[in-house]
mmCIF file of C-alpha atoms in Angstrom:
data_model
loop_
_atom_site.group_PDB
_atom_site.id
_atom_site.type_symbol
_atom_site.label_atom_id
_atom_site.label_comp_id
_atom_site.label_asym_id
_atom_site.label_seq_id
_atom_site.Cartn_x
_atom_site.Cartn_y
_atom_site.Cartn_z
ATOM 1 C CA MET A 42 95.147 47.180 188.541
ATOM 2 C CA ILE A 43 98.716 47.134 187.175
ATOM 3 C CA HIS A 44 100.555 50.404 186.391
ATOM 4 C CA ALA A 45 103.323 50.511 183.818
ATOM 5 C CA ASP A 46 105.366 52.980 185.892
ATOM 6 C CA PHE A 47 105.085 51.032 189.147
ATOM 7 C CA PRO A 48 108.557 50.671 190.763
ATOM 8 C CA ALA A 49 109.897 47.167 191.305
ATOM 9 C CA ASP A 50 112.717 48.087 193.704
ATOM 10 C CA LEU A 51 110.995 49.667 196.726
ATOM 11 C CA THR A 52 112.542 49.040 200.122
ATOM 12 C CA PHE A 53 110.291 48.053 202.996
ATOM 13 C CA GLU A 54 110.630 51.542 204.503
ATOM 14 C CA GLN A 55 109.607 53.132 201.185
ATOM 15 C CA PHE A 56 106.703 50.699 200.880
ATOM 16 C CA LYS A 57 105.580 51.473 204.451
ATOM 17 C CA ALA A 58 105.842 55.220 203.818
ATOM 18 C CA LEU A 59 103.432 54.832 200.899
ATOM 19 C CA ALA A 60 101.078 52.800 203.097
ATOM 20 C CA VAL A 61 100.928 55.354 205.936
ATOM 21 C CA ARG A 62 100.912 58.489 203.781
ATOM 22 C CA GLU A 63 98.196 61.090 204.290
ATOM 23 C CA PRO A 64 95.541 61.524 201.591
ATOM 24 C CA ALA A 65 96.762 63.661 198.687
ATOM 25 C CA LEU A 66 94.958 67.032 198.614
ATOM 26 C CA ALA A 67 96.727 68.465 195.563
ATOM 27 C CA GLY A 68 94.747 68.501 192.327
ATOM 28 C CA ASP A 69 91.404 69.673 190.970
ATOM 29 C CA TRP A 70 88.956 68.438 193.596
ATOM 30 C CA ILE A 71 85.681 69.443 195.052
ATOM 31 C CA TYR A 72 84.809 68.082 198.485
ATOM 32 C CA GLU A 73 81.396 66.497 198.927
ATOM 33 C CA LEU A 74 80.100 66.551 202.503
ATOM 34 C CA GLU A 75 77.326 64.074 203.364
ATOM 35 C CA ALA A 76 75.316 64.482 206.578
ATOM 36 C CA THR A 77 73.152 61.439 207.278
ATOM 37 C CA GLU A 78 70.300 61.638 209.793
ATOM 38 C CA PHE A 79 68.263 59.115 211.768
ATOM 39 C CA ASP A 80 65.523 59.104 214.408
ATOM 40 C CA ASP A 81 67.512 59.966 217.528
ATOM 41 C CA GLU A 82 64.405 59.620 219.721
ATOM 42 C CA ALA A 83 63.718 55.979 218.840
ATOM 43 C CA THR A 84 63.934 53.759 221.900
ATOM 44 C CA ALA A 85 64.581 50.346 220.313
ATOM 45 C CA LEU A 86 67.159 50.948 217.617
ATOM 46 C CA TYR A 87 69.186 47.749 217.713
ATOM 47 C CA PRO A 88 69.685 45.485 215.901
ATOM 48 C CA CYS A 89 68.497 47.403 212.823
ATOM 49 C CA PHE A 90 67.195 50.920 212.221
ATOM 50 C CA GLU A 91 66.403 53.169 209.289
ATOM 51 C CA LEU A 92 68.447 56.115 208.079
ATOM 52 C CA TYR A 93 66.648 59.235 206.971
ATOM 53 C CA SER A 94 67.707 61.683 204.294
ATOM 54 C CA THR A 95 71.344 62.386 203.491
ATOM 55 C CA SER A 96 72.073 66.044 202.788
ATOM 56 C CA ARG A 97 74.958 66.865 200.459
ATOM 57 C CA TYR A 98 77.104 70.008 200.357
ATOM 58 C CA PHE A 99 80.059 70.897 198.123
ATOM 59 C CA PHE A 100 83.206 72.846 199.026
ATOM 60 C CA ARG A 101 86.498 73.842 197.467
ATOM 61 C CA SER A 102 88.685 72.416 200.235
ATOM 62 C CA LEU A 103 88.661 69.856 203.017
ATOM 63 C CA ASP A 104 89.104 72.615 205.609
ATOM 64 C CA GLU A 105 86.002 74.469 204.357
ATOM 65 C CA ALA A 106 83.942 71.270 204.471
ATOM 66 C CA GLU A 107 85.069 70.382 208.004
ATOM 67 C CA LYS A 108 84.502 73.932 209.271
ATOM 68 C CA TYR A 109 80.957 74.067 207.887
ATOM 69 C CA MET A 110 80.181 70.589 209.220
ATOM 70 C CA ARG A 111 81.253 71.386 212.798
ATOM 71 C CA GLU A 112 79.750 74.869 212.943
ATOM 72 C CA LYS A 113 76.461 74.347 211.085
ATOM 73 C CA LEU A 114 75.450 70.695 210.929
ATOM 74 C CA VAL A 115 76.117 68.991 214.275
ATOM 75 C CA THR A 116 72.687 68.137 215.742
ATOM 76 C CA PRO A 117 71.277 65.218 217.808
ATOM 77 C CA SER A 118 69.595 63.760 214.698
ATOM 78 C CA VAL A 119 72.873 63.336 212.773
ATOM 79 C CA TYR A 120 74.104 59.761 212.505
ATOM 80 C CA ARG A 121 77.448 60.391 210.755
ATOM 81 C CA PHE A 122 79.328 62.571 208.264
ATOM 82 C CA VAL A 123 81.415 61.562 205.247
ATOM 83 C CA ILE A 124 83.602 63.842 203.112
ATOM 84 C CA THR A 125 84.625 62.575 199.666
ATOM 85 C CA GLN A 126 87.053 64.009 197.132
ATOM 86 C CA ARG A 127 85.339 64.384 193.749
ATOM 87 C CA PRO A 128 87.599 65.019 190.712
ATOM 88 C CA LEU A 129 86.545 67.808 188.379
ATOM 89 C CA GLY A 130 85.703 66.721 184.846
ATOM 90 C CA ARG A 131 85.544 63.010 185.670
ATOM 91 C CA LEU A 132 82.833 60.378 186.024
ATOM 92 C CA PHE A 133 80.782 60.652 189.222
ATOM 93 C CA ASN A 134 81.697 57.142 190.391
ATOM 94 C CA GLU A 135 85.385 58.093 190.449
ATOM 95 C CA HIS A 136 86.623 59.658 193.652
ATOM 96 C CA GLY A 137 89.655 60.224 195.802
ATOM 97 C CA ALA A 138 90.082 59.909 199.537
ATOM 98 C CA GLN A 139 87.214 59.709 202.004
ATOM 99 C CA TRP A 140 86.943 60.854 205.611
ATOM 100 C CA LEU A 141 84.490 59.416 208.168
ATOM 101 C CA TYR A 142 83.250 61.465 211.150
ATOM 102 C CA ASP A 143 80.944 60.642 214.036
ATOM 103 C CA HIS A 144 77.811 62.624 214.949
ATOM 104 C CA THR A 145 79.907 65.221 216.808
ATOM 105 C CA GLY A 146 82.134 65.917 213.818
ATOM 106 C CA ALA A 147 85.113 64.025 215.273
ATOM 107 C CA LEU A 148 87.282 62.255 212.665
ATOM 108 C CA ILE A 149 87.063 58.453 212.982
ATOM 109 C CA ASP A 150 88.788 57.060 209.896
ATOM 110 C CA ARG A 151 89.854 57.820 206.336
ATOM 111 C CA THR A 152 90.919 56.145 203.127
ATOM 112 C CA ILE A 153 93.791 57.298 200.946
ATOM 113 C CA THR A 154 93.528 55.486 197.599
ATOM 114 C CA ARG A 155 91.788 56.877 194.512
ATOM 115 C CA TRP A 156 88.965 55.132 192.627
ATOM 116 C CA ASP A 157 89.917 55.822 188.997
ATOM 117 C CA SER A 158 91.677 54.157 186.107
ATOM 118 C CA ASP A 159 94.656 56.510 185.779
ATOM 119 C CA GLY A 160 95.380 57.653 189.321
ATOM 120 C CA GLY A 161 98.931 56.351 189.155
ATOM 121 C CA MET A 162 100.507 55.564 192.522
ATOM 122 C CA GLU A 163 97.594 57.278 194.316
ATOM 123 C CA SER A 164 95.275 54.461 193.191
ATOM 124 C CA VAL A 165 97.546 51.695 194.532
ATOM 125 C CA PHE A 166 96.886 50.238 197.982
ATOM 126 C CA PHE A 167 99.848 49.216 200.133
ATOM 127 C CA GLY A 168 98.078 47.943 203.229
ATOM 128 C CA ARG A 169 97.519 49.437 206.652
ATOM 129 C CA PRO A 170 99.574 49.030 209.827
ATOM 130 C CA ALA A 171 97.721 47.046 212.492
ATOM 131 C CA GLY A 172 97.442 50.195 214.615
ATOM 132 C CA GLN A 173 95.234 51.832 211.983
ATOM 133 C CA LEU A 174 92.619 49.063 212.040
ATOM 134 C CA ARG A 175 89.669 50.060 214.212
ATOM 135 C CA PHE A 176 88.190 46.600 214.738
ATOM 136 C CA LYS A 177 89.345 43.091 215.536
ATOM 137 C CA GLY A 178 87.761 39.656 215.148
ATOM 138 C CA GLY A 179 84.725 39.216 217.399
ATOM 139 C CA ASP A 180 83.840 42.931 217.536
ATOM 140 C CA ILE A 181 80.189 43.792 217.009
ATOM 141 C CA VAL A 182 79.865 46.780 214.664
ATOM 142 C CA GLU A 183 77.230 48.947 213.029
ATOM 143 C CA VAL A 184 77.076 48.171 209.285
ATOM 144 C CA ILE A 185 75.831 51.090 207.191
ATOM 145 C CA GLY A 186 73.726 50.311 204.140
ATOM 146 C CA HIS A 187 71.895 52.527 201.651
ATOM 147 C CA ASP A 188 68.971 53.382 203.930
ATOM 148 C CA LYS A 189 69.541 51.429 207.127
ATOM 149 C CA VAL A 190 72.057 50.399 209.768
ATOM 150 C CA ASN A 191 72.282 46.896 211.174
ATOM 151 C CA LEU A 192 74.631 45.092 213.515
ATOM 152 C CA GLY A 193 77.203 42.545 212.377
ATOM 153 C CA VAL A 194 80.192 40.741 213.852
ATOM 154 C CA VAL A 195 83.755 40.950 212.535
ATOM 155 C CA VAL A 196 85.100 37.575 211.435
ATOM 156 C CA GLY A 197 88.196 38.661 209.531
ATOM 157 C CA THR A 198 90.133 41.927 209.551
ATOM 158 C CA PRO A 199 91.944 43.436 206.575
ATOM 159 C CA TYR A 200 95.340 41.927 205.807
ATOM 160 C CA PRO A 201 98.190 43.807 207.549
ATOM 161 C CA LEU A 202 100.799 45.883 205.796
ATOM 162 C CA GLU A 203 103.305 43.007 206.004
ATOM 163 C CA TRP A 204 101.018 40.756 203.938
ATOM 164 C CA TYR A 205 100.954 43.329 201.138
ATOM 165 C CA TRP A 206 104.719 43.706 201.371
ATOM 166 C CA GLU A 207 105.135 39.936 200.835
ATOM 167 C CA ASN A 208 102.907 40.183 197.751
ATOM 168 C CA TYR A 209 104.964 43.102 196.457
ATOM 169 C CA LEU A 210 108.146 41.021 196.824
ATOM 170 C CA LYS A 211 106.425 38.209 194.923
ATOM 171 C CA HIS A 212 104.861 40.245 192.089
ATOM 172 C CA GLY A 213 107.107 43.310 191.721
ATOM 173 C CA LYS A 214 105.872 45.596 188.916
ATOM 174 C CA GLU A 215 102.793 43.396 188.579
ATOM 175 C CA TYR A 216 101.629 44.221 192.108
ATOM 176 C CA TYR A 217 97.887 44.781 191.571
ATOM 177 C CA PHE A 218 96.128 45.870 194.798
ATOM 178 C CA ASP A 219 93.985 48.979 194.501
ATOM 179 C CA ALA A 220 91.228 50.987 196.244
ATOM 180 C CA SER A 221 88.902 47.982 196.317
ATOM 181 C CA ASP A 222 91.312 46.311 198.754
ATOM 182 C CA GLU A 223 91.579 49.170 201.244
ATOM 183 C CA ALA A 224 90.427 48.300 204.767
ATOM 184 C CA ASN A 225 87.794 45.720 203.847
ATOM 185 C CA TYR A 226 86.401 43.706 206.739
ATOM 186 C CA TYR A 227 84.797 40.262 206.540
ATOM 187 C CA LEU A 228 81.567 40.237 208.576
ATOM 188 C CA LEU A 229 78.668 38.001 209.494
ATOM 189 C CA GLU A 230 75.095 39.243 209.922
ATOM 190 C CA GLY A 231 73.760 35.801 210.803
ATOM 191 C CA PRO A 232 74.857 32.226 211.548
ATOM 192 C CA GLY A 233 76.584 30.659 208.583
ATOM 193 C CA TYR A 234 78.656 31.654 205.560
ATOM 194 C CA MET A 235 75.567 32.580 203.541
ATOM 195 C CA HIS A 236 75.106 35.560 205.876
ATOM 196 C CA HIS A 237 78.560 37.024 205.236
ATOM 197 C CA VAL A 238 79.296 40.502 203.842
ATOM 198 C CA HIS A 239 82.410 42.516 203.009
ATOM 199 C CA ALA A 240 82.397 46.132 204.182
ATOM 200 C CA ASN A 241 84.820 49.000 203.753
ATOM 201 C CA THR A 242 85.940 50.810 206.896
ATOM 202 C CA ILE A 243 83.951 53.924 205.866
ATOM 203 C CA SER A 244 80.783 51.801 206.137
ATOM 204 C CA LEU A 245 81.444 50.682 209.714
ATOM 205 C CA MET A 246 80.876 52.385 213.058
ATOM 206 C CA SER A 247 81.403 51.279 216.635
ATOM 207 C CA PRO A 248 78.096 50.681 218.453
ATOM 208 C CA ARG A 249 76.835 53.962 219.863
ATOM 209 C CA TRP A 250 74.701 52.245 222.492
ATOM 210 C CA PRO A 251 75.117 49.096 224.601
ATOM 211 C CA VAL A 252 74.354 45.934 222.620
ATOM 212 C CA PRO A 253 71.600 43.892 224.382
ATOM 213 C CA ASP A 254 72.764 40.589 225.827
ATOM 214 C CA ASP A 255 70.506 38.446 223.626
ATOM 215 C CA ILE A 256 71.785 40.168 220.477
ATOM 216 C CA ARG A 257 75.357 39.699 221.673
ATOM 217 C CA ARG A 258 74.689 35.977 222.187
ATOM 218 C CA TYR A 259 73.261 35.799 218.655
ATOM 219 C CA PHE A 260 76.450 37.199 217.132
ATOM 220 C CA GLU A 261 78.656 35.022 219.334
ATOM 221 C CA HIS A 262 76.709 32.049 217.957
ATOM 222 C CA SER A 263 77.114 33.410 214.418
ATOM 223 C CA LEU A 264 80.863 33.714 214.908
ATOM 224 C CA ARG A 265 81.119 30.092 216.055
ATOM 225 C CA HIS A 266 79.434 29.024 212.803
ATOM 226 C CA ALA A 267 81.359 31.344 210.491
ATOM 227 C CA ASP A 268 82.586 28.476 208.321
ATOM 228 C CA ASP A 269 79.241 26.687 207.995
ATOM 229 C CA GLU A 270 77.283 27.037 204.775
ATOM 230 C CA ASP A 271 74.221 27.795 206.879
ATOM 231 C CA CYS A 272 73.261 27.076 210.451
ATOM 232 C CA GLU A 273 69.758 26.964 211.938
ATOM 233 C CA GLU A 274 70.753 24.982 214.993
ATOM 234 C CA VAL A 275 69.426 27.716 217.293
ATOM 235 C CA TYR A 276 68.108 30.588 215.144
ATOM 236 C CA ARG A 277 65.726 30.540 212.162
ATOM 237 C CA ALA A 278 67.899 33.167 210.532
ATOM 238 C CA THR A 279 66.743 34.768 207.300
ATOM 239 C CA TYR A 280 66.540 38.142 205.559
ATOM 240 C CA PHE A 281 63.244 39.899 205.013
ATOM 241 C CA ASP A 282 62.629 43.179 203.238
ATOM 242 C CA ASP A 283 61.095 46.141 205.000
ATOM 243 C CA ASN A 284 57.951 45.855 202.891
ATOM 244 C CA GLU A 285 57.465 42.320 204.194
ATOM 245 C CA ILE A 286 56.872 43.493 207.750
ATOM 246 C CA GLY A 287 53.368 42.235 208.491
ATOM 247 C CA LEU A 288 52.888 40.279 205.271
ATOM 248 C CA LEU A 289 52.280 36.569 204.797
ATOM 249 C CA GLY A 290 51.792 35.697 201.139
ATOM 250 C CA ARG A 291 48.834 37.787 199.939
ATOM 251 C CA ASN A 292 47.529 38.119 203.484
ATOM 252 C CA GLU A 293 48.528 40.701 206.050
ATOM 253 C CA ILE A 294 49.388 40.130 209.698
ATOM 254 C CA ASP A 295 48.754 43.126 211.916
ATOM 255 C CA ILE A 296 48.439 44.131 215.562
ATOM 256 C CA ILE A 297 45.415 45.849 217.075
ATOM 257 C CA TYR A 298 44.500 46.943 220.576
ATOM 258 C CA ASP A 299 41.147 45.630 221.804
ATOM 259 C CA ALA A 300 39.908 48.335 224.173
ATOM 260 C CA SER A 301 37.059 46.156 225.455
ATOM 261 C CA THR A 302 39.456 43.522 226.801
ATOM 262 C CA ARG A 303 42.456 45.850 227.165
ATOM 263 C CA ARG A 304 44.592 43.446 225.208
ATOM 264 C CA HIS A 305 46.740 43.515 222.110
ATOM 265 C CA ARG A 306 45.756 40.955 219.481
ATOM 266 C CA LEU A 307 47.109 39.646 216.207
ATOM 267 C CA THR A 308 44.816 40.049 213.216
ATOM 268 C CA TYR A 309 44.839 38.333 209.858
ATOM 269 C CA ILE A 310 43.524 40.231 206.831
ATOM 270 C CA CYS A 311 42.237 37.871 204.138
ATOM 271 C CA ASP A 312 42.953 39.714 200.900
ATOM 272 C CA ASP A 313 40.571 39.347 197.947
ATOM 273 C CA ALA A 314 42.753 39.946 194.886
ATOM 274 C CA ILE A 315 39.676 40.752 192.747
ATOM 275 C CA ARG A 316 37.531 42.954 194.987
ATOM 276 C CA SER A 317 39.118 44.721 197.936
ATOM 277 C CA VAL A 318 35.654 45.283 199.470
ATOM 278 C CA ASN A 319 35.632 41.564 200.160
ATOM 279 C CA ASP A 320 38.755 41.751 202.324
ATOM 280 C CA LYS A 321 38.080 40.327 205.764
ATOM 281 C CA ARG A 322 39.910 40.933 209.031
ATOM 282 C CA MET A 323 40.090 38.018 211.450
ATOM 283 C CA VAL A 324 41.211 38.307 215.060
ATOM 284 C CA LEU A 325 43.516 35.352 215.584
ATOM 285 C CA PRO A 326 43.370 32.453 216.140
ATOM 286 C CA GLY A 327 39.968 32.862 214.461
ATOM 287 C CA THR A 328 39.136 29.955 212.157
ATOM 288 C CA LEU A 329 42.746 29.083 211.266
ATOM 289 C CA ASP A 330 43.483 25.409 211.719
ATOM 290 C CA ALA A 331 46.559 23.967 213.433
ATOM 291 C CA ALA A 332 48.553 23.784 210.197
ATOM 292 C CA GLN A 333 47.828 27.421 209.330
ATOM 293 C CA LEU A 334 48.676 28.581 212.843
ATOM 294 C CA GLY A 335 51.904 26.576 212.634
ATOM 295 C CA ARG A 336 52.841 28.326 209.414
ATOM 296 C CA LEU A 337 52.033 31.688 210.984
ATOM 297 C CA THR A 338 54.114 30.894 214.072
ATOM 298 C CA ARG A 339 57.123 29.792 212.007
ATOM 299 C CA TRP A 340 56.896 32.944 209.871
ATOM 300 C CA LEU A 341 56.748 35.254 212.909
ATOM 301 C CA SER A 342 59.651 33.344 214.479
ATOM 302 C CA GLU A 343 62.076 33.914 211.598
ATOM 303 C CA VAL A 344 65.107 35.918 212.715
ATOM 304 C CA MET A 345 67.005 38.803 211.141
ATOM 305 C CA TYR A 346 70.054 40.264 212.929
ATOM 306 C CA GLY A 347 69.082 38.392 216.087
ATOM 307 C CA ARG A 348 65.460 39.518 216.407
ATOM 308 C CA PRO A 349 62.372 37.558 215.289
ATOM 309 C CA ARG A 350 59.931 39.015 212.795
ATOM 310 C CA LEU A 351 57.357 39.420 215.584
ATOM 311 C CA TRP A 352 59.742 41.774 217.400
ATOM 312 C CA TYR A 353 59.978 43.996 214.310
ATOM 313 C CA LEU A 354 56.194 43.867 213.891
ATOM 314 C CA ILE A 355 55.689 44.985 217.504
ATOM 315 C CA ARG A 356 58.259 47.758 217.149
ATOM 316 C CA HIS A 357 56.557 48.946 213.960
ATOM 317 C CA TRP A 358 53.179 49.026 215.738
ATOM 318 C CA ASN A 359 54.563 50.876 218.750
ATOM 319 C CA GLU A 360 56.244 53.510 216.589
ATOM 320 C CA ASN A 361 53.697 53.969 213.800
ATOM 321 C CA CYS A 362 50.271 52.616 214.741
ATOM 322 C CA CYS A 363 49.868 53.006 218.474
ATOM 323 C CA ASN A 364 47.553 55.754 219.754
ATOM 324 C CA TYR A 365 49.506 56.812 222.817
ATOM 325 C CA VAL A 366 46.489 58.487 224.418
ATOM 326 C CA SER A 367 44.199 55.457 224.503
ATOM 327 C CA GLN A 368 46.480 52.510 223.736
ATOM 328 C CA PRO A 369 49.481 51.279 225.743
ATOM 329 C CA GLN A 370 52.640 50.239 223.968
ATOM 330 C CA LEU A 371 53.167 46.527 223.552
ATOM 331 C CA PRO A 372 56.278 45.097 225.281
ATOM 332 C CA LEU A 373 58.836 44.009 222.715
ATOM 333 C CA ASP A 374 59.296 40.636 224.401
ATOM 334 C CA THR A 375 55.607 39.726 223.986
ATOM 335 C CA THR A 376 55.260 36.171 222.661
ATOM 336 C CA ILE A 377 53.103 34.820 219.853
ATOM 337 C CA GLU A 378 51.259 32.671 222.396
ATOM 338 C CA GLN A 379 50.317 35.715 224.459
ATOM 339 C CA LEU A 380 48.885 37.477 221.416
ATOM 340 C CA LEU A 381 46.913 34.390 220.333
ATOM 341 C CA LYS A 382 45.518 33.672 223.782
ATOM 342 C CA GLN A 383 41.718 33.970 223.845
#
């Protein structure tokens, strides 16, 4: 975004002062406080877990929002807090600075640029000093989406302040960097370029818990293949939607506990698209031939964020289907072969 009144004769010290300035609080703002919750009692959160509801509160000042947050909202089930400046009388997707807080209400990070078309100098981004960047290449981070958090690895950090200064010297009044450029990290969620994402610093958190060794090895492998279009040398990496957990085409894969043999088994529900009363459940391997079992094994072996689909299926059964009184939980490292064994 180019501003007609943008100065072309800034010194480096003036440019740096604009880069390290504090967010502007003057103006007609309301402050939106978001408190996002998650299941703090879950025992197998990484590499991906769901976020629950986000509660929103509105205040007349940043101080009021922070005071309410720390006195009223800090609980074990809170994942994070975000406070956003909302301009009065403007479109909802326009906003000012944002502040990111951890589950204790401690400030982690903030942005300073405004997301609007006529914010003047406040909507121009001048870079960040290296000391203000929370992550470096190779760091494993929590990536916050709309309704979930997953792990990723940092490949590239935002350009430093000096890089923006060089562009200012080159472009002068036509310097065009804005809020979309502020503190954006280049990340990988799998091995290969096709698994890359760009995330703003407000959408990233340091891991709250230790990252398991096998997940760490997965992201180290991903980092080594950052420039590849796609890499399945070691991992059958893919993305699968939450509603695909347990599904194979029009047939459903599920886990049951056979009390008579005291064993967990995989089942295969043959779905009749015309009459549901004709649906049939088969304890695997059942009558599936080698080719069908091969397809099933490949599907359960597909990986997302370093864990195979079977791992997610087991976690789902442990958390949502298991009767803890009469059925033991299934170890997360259980193999397909163990579940198919007769």
